[in-house]
């Protein structure tokens, strides 16, 4: 889920930052430039891991800043396909569920990745699992476990896409349809991975399984 990647970049330290030590100023610029940003194909940058190299500074004519060739490592978030993630159910509609991991909330579970027993209650605005004749609601803010199916890196929308056309109800990259550079598509429908869905549904099952393991261990 979390990886370390190496990046090389030419960073400019502003004149107002030149009173600081070079490492401190460069660190601040790396954090300003990269933290909470998505690097295409690599993932969401969580933090700076370390700095491997900082060159001697150089100045361009008519530029009061100092430029440094730098090499550093970043911790990035990019889950792998098949990974099980634990988050909080943030919102939902008839198209699916949106899950918040605390530091990343562009995680979506589309309706076609639900079990057949799920149905959308339009009046309550919630999804429901019909289990043995009982309606099990997927309440918002509940803890939920999902399985990663795909990680998408979306290109920045062009000016034409932001303006939209007659076929677009809400143009991409606007307030009504904000641009998401990275999306995780997940599922709660996998017979090979028990425990997907709200964690509260499985608490008794997990406790029973632990009890059976304890009995088995004592017998051995």
mmCIF file of C-alpha atoms in Angstrom:
data_model
loop_
_atom_site.group_PDB
_atom_site.id
_atom_site.type_symbol
_atom_site.label_atom_id
_atom_site.label_comp_id
_atom_site.label_asym_id
_atom_site.label_seq_id
_atom_site.Cartn_x
_atom_site.Cartn_y
_atom_site.Cartn_z
ATOM 1 C CA UNK A 1 0.000 0.000 0.000
ATOM 2 C CA UNK A 2 2.841 2.407 0.849
ATOM 3 C CA UNK A 3 5.929 2.515 -1.332
ATOM 4 C CA UNK A 4 9.170 4.482 -1.421
ATOM 5 C CA UNK A 5 10.059 6.066 -4.766
ATOM 6 C CA UNK A 6 13.094 8.062 -5.874
ATOM 7 C CA UNK A 7 12.602 11.449 -7.532
ATOM 8 C CA UNK A 8 15.041 13.863 -9.159
ATOM 9 C CA UNK A 9 14.048 17.492 -9.600
ATOM 10 C CA UNK A 10 15.410 20.987 -10.037
ATOM 11 C CA UNK A 11 14.035 22.981 -7.120
ATOM 12 C CA UNK A 12 13.993 26.732 -6.713
ATOM 13 C CA UNK A 13 14.386 28.178 -3.224
ATOM 14 C CA UNK A 14 12.744 31.595 -2.935
ATOM 15 C CA UNK A 15 14.859 34.596 -1.869
ATOM 16 C CA UNK A 16 12.895 34.830 1.382
ATOM 17 C CA UNK A 17 14.058 31.314 2.299
ATOM 18 C CA UNK A 18 17.759 31.838 1.668
ATOM 19 C CA UNK A 19 18.462 32.705 5.295
ATOM 20 C CA UNK A 20 17.796 29.080 6.243
ATOM 21 C CA UNK A 21 20.271 26.218 6.034
ATOM 22 C CA UNK A 22 20.287 24.662 2.549
ATOM 23 C CA UNK A 23 18.885 21.309 3.706
ATOM 24 C CA UNK A 24 16.104 23.024 5.643
ATOM 25 C CA UNK A 25 15.163 25.290 2.727
ATOM 26 C CA UNK A 26 15.224 22.443 0.194
ATOM 27 C CA UNK A 27 13.202 20.198 2.517
ATOM 28 C CA UNK A 28 10.538 22.889 2.844
ATOM 29 C CA UNK A 29 10.372 23.275 -0.937
ATOM 30 C CA UNK A 30 10.043 19.519 -1.475
ATOM 31 C CA UNK A 31 7.196 19.382 1.030
ATOM 32 C CA UNK A 32 5.457 22.379 -0.538
ATOM 33 C CA UNK A 33 5.789 20.935 -4.036
ATOM 34 C CA UNK A 34 5.030 17.257 -3.444
ATOM 35 C CA UNK A 35 3.160 16.482 -0.213
ATOM 36 C CA UNK A 36 -0.522 15.590 -0.814
ATOM 37 C CA UNK A 37 0.064 15.660 -4.569
ATOM 38 C CA UNK A 38 -0.459 12.713 -6.921
ATOM 39 C CA UNK A 39 2.480 11.585 -9.046
ATOM 40 C CA UNK A 40 1.219 9.824 -12.190
ATOM 41 C CA UNK A 41 1.703 6.029 -12.022
ATOM 42 C CA UNK A 42 3.377 6.345 -8.595
ATOM 43 C CA UNK A 43 0.603 7.420 -6.234
ATOM 44 C CA UNK A 44 -0.320 9.996 -3.606
ATOM 45 C CA UNK A 45 2.697 11.510 -1.823
ATOM 46 C CA UNK A 46 2.389 11.047 1.942
ATOM 47 C CA UNK A 47 5.716 12.326 3.250
ATOM 48 C CA UNK A 48 9.377 12.913 2.487
ATOM 49 C CA UNK A 49 11.467 9.834 3.327
ATOM 50 C CA UNK A 50 14.973 11.283 2.922
ATOM 51 C CA UNK A 51 17.179 13.481 0.719
ATOM 52 C CA UNK A 52 19.918 11.696 -1.197
ATOM 53 C CA UNK A 53 21.652 14.608 -2.925
ATOM 54 C CA UNK A 54 21.610 18.405 -3.136
ATOM 55 C CA UNK A 55 23.869 20.090 -5.694
ATOM 56 C CA UNK A 56 25.621 23.401 -5.337
ATOM 57 C CA UNK A 57 23.144 26.210 -5.831
ATOM 58 C CA UNK A 58 23.065 28.244 -9.030
ATOM 59 C CA UNK A 59 21.320 31.481 -9.934
ATOM 60 C CA UNK A 60 19.789 32.541 -13.238
ATOM 61 C CA UNK A 61 19.985 36.129 -14.460
ATOM 62 C CA UNK A 62 17.089 38.297 -13.231
ATOM 63 C CA UNK A 63 16.057 35.575 -10.750
ATOM 64 C CA UNK A 64 16.679 36.165 -7.052
ATOM 65 C CA UNK A 65 16.020 32.529 -6.169
ATOM 66 C CA UNK A 66 18.623 29.776 -5.964
ATOM 67 C CA UNK A 67 18.191 26.543 -7.925
ATOM 68 C CA UNK A 68 19.336 23.125 -6.730
ATOM 69 C CA UNK A 69 19.519 19.774 -8.510
ATOM 70 C CA UNK A 70 18.068 17.397 -5.931
ATOM 71 C CA UNK A 71 17.512 13.686 -5.531
ATOM 72 C CA UNK A 72 15.205 12.454 -2.788
ATOM 73 C CA UNK A 73 12.837 9.680 -1.797
ATOM 74 C CA UNK A 74 9.126 9.982 -1.098
ATOM 75 C CA UNK A 75 6.614 7.732 0.616
ATOM 76 C CA UNK A 76 3.619 7.288 -1.700
ATOM 77 C CA UNK A 77 0.244 5.604 -1.361
ATOM 78 C CA UNK A 78 -0.733 3.245 -4.160
ATOM 79 C CA UNK A 79 -2.630 0.099 -3.110
ATOM 80 C CA UNK A 80 -2.178 -3.040 -5.166
ATOM 81 C CA UNK A 81 -5.020 -4.865 -6.911
ATOM 82 C CA UNK A 82 -6.513 -7.411 -4.555
ATOM 83 C CA UNK A 83 -5.486 -5.554 -1.403
ATOM 84 C CA UNK A 84 -8.101 -5.248 1.347
ATOM 85 C CA UNK A 85 -8.489 -1.746 2.801
ATOM 86 C CA UNK A 86 -10.312 -0.549 5.896
ATOM 87 C CA UNK A 87 -12.026 2.836 5.756
ATOM 88 C CA UNK A 88 -15.138 4.766 6.686
ATOM 89 C CA UNK A 89 -18.272 4.942 4.570
ATOM 90 C CA UNK A 90 -18.326 8.619 3.568
ATOM 91 C CA UNK A 91 -21.285 8.894 1.194
ATOM 92 C CA UNK A 92 -23.420 6.925 -1.221
ATOM 93 C CA UNK A 93 -25.954 7.189 -4.021
ATOM 94 C CA UNK A 94 -27.637 4.785 -6.407
ATOM 95 C CA UNK A 95 -24.360 4.444 -8.322
ATOM 96 C CA UNK A 96 -22.292 3.157 -5.396
ATOM 97 C CA UNK A 97 -20.326 3.963 -2.249
ATOM 98 C CA UNK A 98 -17.563 6.434 -1.476
ATOM 99 C CA UNK A 99 -15.038 5.410 1.186
ATOM 100 C CA UNK A 100 -12.662 7.620 3.188
ATOM 101 C CA UNK A 101 -9.324 6.202 4.366
ATOM 102 C CA UNK A 102 -8.556 9.264 6.486
ATOM 103 C CA UNK A 103 -5.809 10.577 4.179
ATOM 104 C CA UNK A 104 -7.431 9.616 0.861
ATOM 105 C CA UNK A 105 -11.100 9.686 -0.067
ATOM 106 C CA UNK A 106 -11.235 9.108 -3.828
ATOM 107 C CA UNK A 107 -12.118 5.459 -3.268
ATOM 108 C CA UNK A 108 -15.306 4.331 -4.990
ATOM 109 C CA UNK A 109 -17.251 1.063 -4.908
ATOM 110 C CA UNK A 110 -19.536 0.984 -7.978
ATOM 111 C CA UNK A 111 -22.845 -0.842 -7.805
ATOM 112 C CA UNK A 112 -21.687 -3.610 -10.163
ATOM 113 C CA UNK A 113 -19.110 -4.573 -7.514
ATOM 114 C CA UNK A 114 -21.837 -5.334 -4.942
ATOM 115 C CA UNK A 115 -23.282 -8.745 -4.119
ATOM 116 C CA UNK A 116 -26.620 -9.487 -5.793
ATOM 117 C CA UNK A 117 -28.329 -9.166 -2.392
ATOM 118 C CA UNK A 118 -27.525 -5.436 -2.151
ATOM 119 C CA UNK A 119 -30.225 -2.938 -3.086
ATOM 120 C CA UNK A 120 -30.568 0.839 -2.874
ATOM 121 C CA UNK A 121 -33.222 2.253 -0.557
ATOM 122 C CA UNK A 122 -34.153 5.463 -2.400
ATOM 123 C CA UNK A 123 -36.143 6.958 0.497
ATOM 124 C CA UNK A 124 -33.373 6.495 3.061
ATOM 125 C CA UNK A 125 -30.628 7.137 0.506
ATOM 126 C CA UNK A 126 -28.673 4.097 1.723
ATOM 127 C CA UNK A 127 -27.622 0.725 0.397
ATOM 128 C CA UNK A 128 -29.063 -2.344 2.090
ATOM 129 C CA UNK A 129 -27.878 -5.938 2.245
ATOM 130 C CA UNK A 130 -30.759 -8.407 2.260
ATOM 131 C CA UNK A 131 -29.348 -11.174 4.481
ATOM 132 C CA UNK A 132 -31.488 -14.156 5.509
ATOM 133 C CA UNK A 133 -34.623 -12.040 5.226
ATOM 134 C CA UNK A 134 -33.172 -9.130 7.237
ATOM 135 C CA UNK A 135 -32.322 -5.652 5.938
ATOM 136 C CA UNK A 136 -28.749 -4.773 6.910
ATOM 137 C CA UNK A 137 -28.198 -1.055 6.254
ATOM 138 C CA UNK A 138 -24.856 0.342 5.187
ATOM 139 C CA UNK A 139 -24.957 3.398 7.440
ATOM 140 C CA UNK A 140 -22.710 6.374 6.772
ATOM 141 C CA UNK A 141 -19.602 6.860 8.945
ATOM 142 C CA UNK A 142 -19.500 3.118 9.648
ATOM 143 C CA UNK A 143 -16.230 1.221 9.285
ATOM 144 C CA UNK A 144 -16.119 -0.723 6.013
ATOM 145 C CA UNK A 145 -13.727 -3.239 4.475
ATOM 146 C CA UNK A 146 -13.259 -3.275 0.690
ATOM 147 C CA UNK A 147 -11.058 -5.014 -1.870
ATOM 148 C CA UNK A 148 -9.085 -3.015 -4.459
ATOM 149 C CA UNK A 149 -9.976 -3.824 -8.064
ATOM 150 C CA UNK A 150 -8.249 -1.019 -9.966
ATOM 151 C CA UNK A 151 -6.119 2.107 -9.465
ATOM 152 C CA UNK A 152 -6.707 4.836 -12.049
ATOM 153 C CA UNK A 153 -4.534 7.855 -12.837
ATOM 154 C CA UNK A 154 -6.572 10.448 -14.698
ATOM 155 C CA UNK A 155 -5.066 13.064 -17.039
ATOM 156 C CA UNK A 156 -5.553 16.719 -16.170
ATOM 157 C CA UNK A 157 -8.670 17.963 -18.013
ATOM 158 C CA UNK A 158 -8.032 20.325 -20.889
ATOM 159 C CA UNK A 159 -9.594 23.760 -21.138
ATOM 160 C CA UNK A 160 -12.089 22.373 -23.660
ATOM 161 C CA UNK A 161 -13.088 19.588 -21.240
ATOM 162 C CA UNK A 162 -13.514 22.103 -18.409
ATOM 163 C CA UNK A 163 -15.817 24.188 -20.573
ATOM 164 C CA UNK A 164 -17.818 21.116 -21.609
ATOM 165 C CA UNK A 165 -20.156 20.735 -24.544
ATOM 166 C CA UNK A 166 -23.811 19.964 -25.176
ATOM 167 C CA UNK A 167 -23.336 16.287 -24.287
ATOM 168 C CA UNK A 168 -21.811 17.053 -20.862
ATOM 169 C CA UNK A 169 -24.228 17.529 -17.994
ATOM 170 C CA UNK A 170 -21.407 18.680 -15.693
ATOM 171 C CA UNK A 171 -18.013 19.432 -17.295
ATOM 172 C CA UNK A 172 -14.921 17.741 -15.846
ATOM 173 C CA UNK A 173 -12.668 19.755 -13.581
ATOM 174 C CA UNK A 174 -15.466 22.027 -12.330
ATOM 175 C CA UNK A 175 -16.921 22.432 -8.849
ATOM 176 C CA UNK A 176 -19.806 20.105 -9.669
ATOM 177 C CA UNK A 177 -17.495 17.469 -11.158
ATOM 178 C CA UNK A 178 -14.061 18.019 -9.565
ATOM 179 C CA UNK A 179 -10.924 16.566 -11.092
ATOM 180 C CA UNK A 180 -9.550 13.498 -9.293
ATOM 181 C CA UNK A 181 -5.970 12.721 -10.361
ATOM 182 C CA UNK A 182 -6.070 9.282 -8.726
ATOM 183 C CA UNK A 183 -9.039 6.992 -8.123
ATOM 184 C CA UNK A 184 -9.223 3.619 -6.418
ATOM 185 C CA UNK A 185 -12.045 1.353 -7.598
ATOM 186 C CA UNK A 186 -12.985 -1.305 -5.052
ATOM 187 C CA UNK A 187 -15.438 -4.137 -4.425
ATOM 188 C CA UNK A 188 -17.416 -5.595 -1.544
ATOM 189 C CA UNK A 189 -18.305 -8.690 -3.572
ATOM 190 C CA UNK A 190 -15.735 -11.463 -3.312
ATOM 191 C CA UNK A 191 -16.531 -14.918 -1.985
ATOM 192 C CA UNK A 192 -12.805 -15.644 -1.622
ATOM 193 C CA UNK A 193 -12.342 -12.739 0.803
ATOM 194 C CA UNK A 194 -14.743 -13.107 3.749
ATOM 195 C CA UNK A 195 -15.454 -10.028 5.839
ATOM 196 C CA UNK A 196 -15.999 -7.449 3.105
ATOM 197 C CA UNK A 197 -18.606 -4.788 3.859
ATOM 198 C CA UNK A 198 -19.325 -3.182 7.209
ATOM 199 C CA UNK A 199 -16.986 -4.534 9.862
ATOM 200 C CA UNK A 200 -19.817 -4.550 12.427
ATOM 201 C CA UNK A 201 -21.484 -7.345 10.446
ATOM 202 C CA UNK A 202 -18.530 -9.652 10.985
ATOM 203 C CA UNK A 203 -17.622 -9.017 14.628
ATOM 204 C CA UNK A 204 -19.440 -12.095 15.896
ATOM 205 C CA UNK A 205 -18.051 -14.243 13.079
ATOM 206 C CA UNK A 206 -14.487 -13.103 13.798
ATOM 207 C CA UNK A 207 -14.868 -13.746 17.519
ATOM 208 C CA UNK A 208 -16.246 -17.216 16.796
ATOM 209 C CA UNK A 209 -13.348 -17.942 14.457
ATOM 210 C CA UNK A 210 -10.851 -16.835 17.113
ATOM 211 C CA UNK A 211 -12.575 -19.077 19.646
ATOM 212 C CA UNK A 212 -12.362 -22.057 17.311
ATOM 213 C CA UNK A 213 -8.658 -21.370 16.716
ATOM 214 C CA UNK A 214 -8.055 -21.242 20.475
ATOM 215 C CA UNK A 215 -9.839 -24.570 20.999
ATOM 216 C CA UNK A 216 -7.853 -26.120 18.175
ATOM 217 C CA UNK A 217 -4.576 -24.846 19.651
ATOM 218 C CA UNK A 218 -5.422 -26.310 23.081
ATOM 219 C CA UNK A 219 -6.278 -29.654 21.503
ATOM 220 C CA UNK A 220 -2.910 -29.724 19.771
#
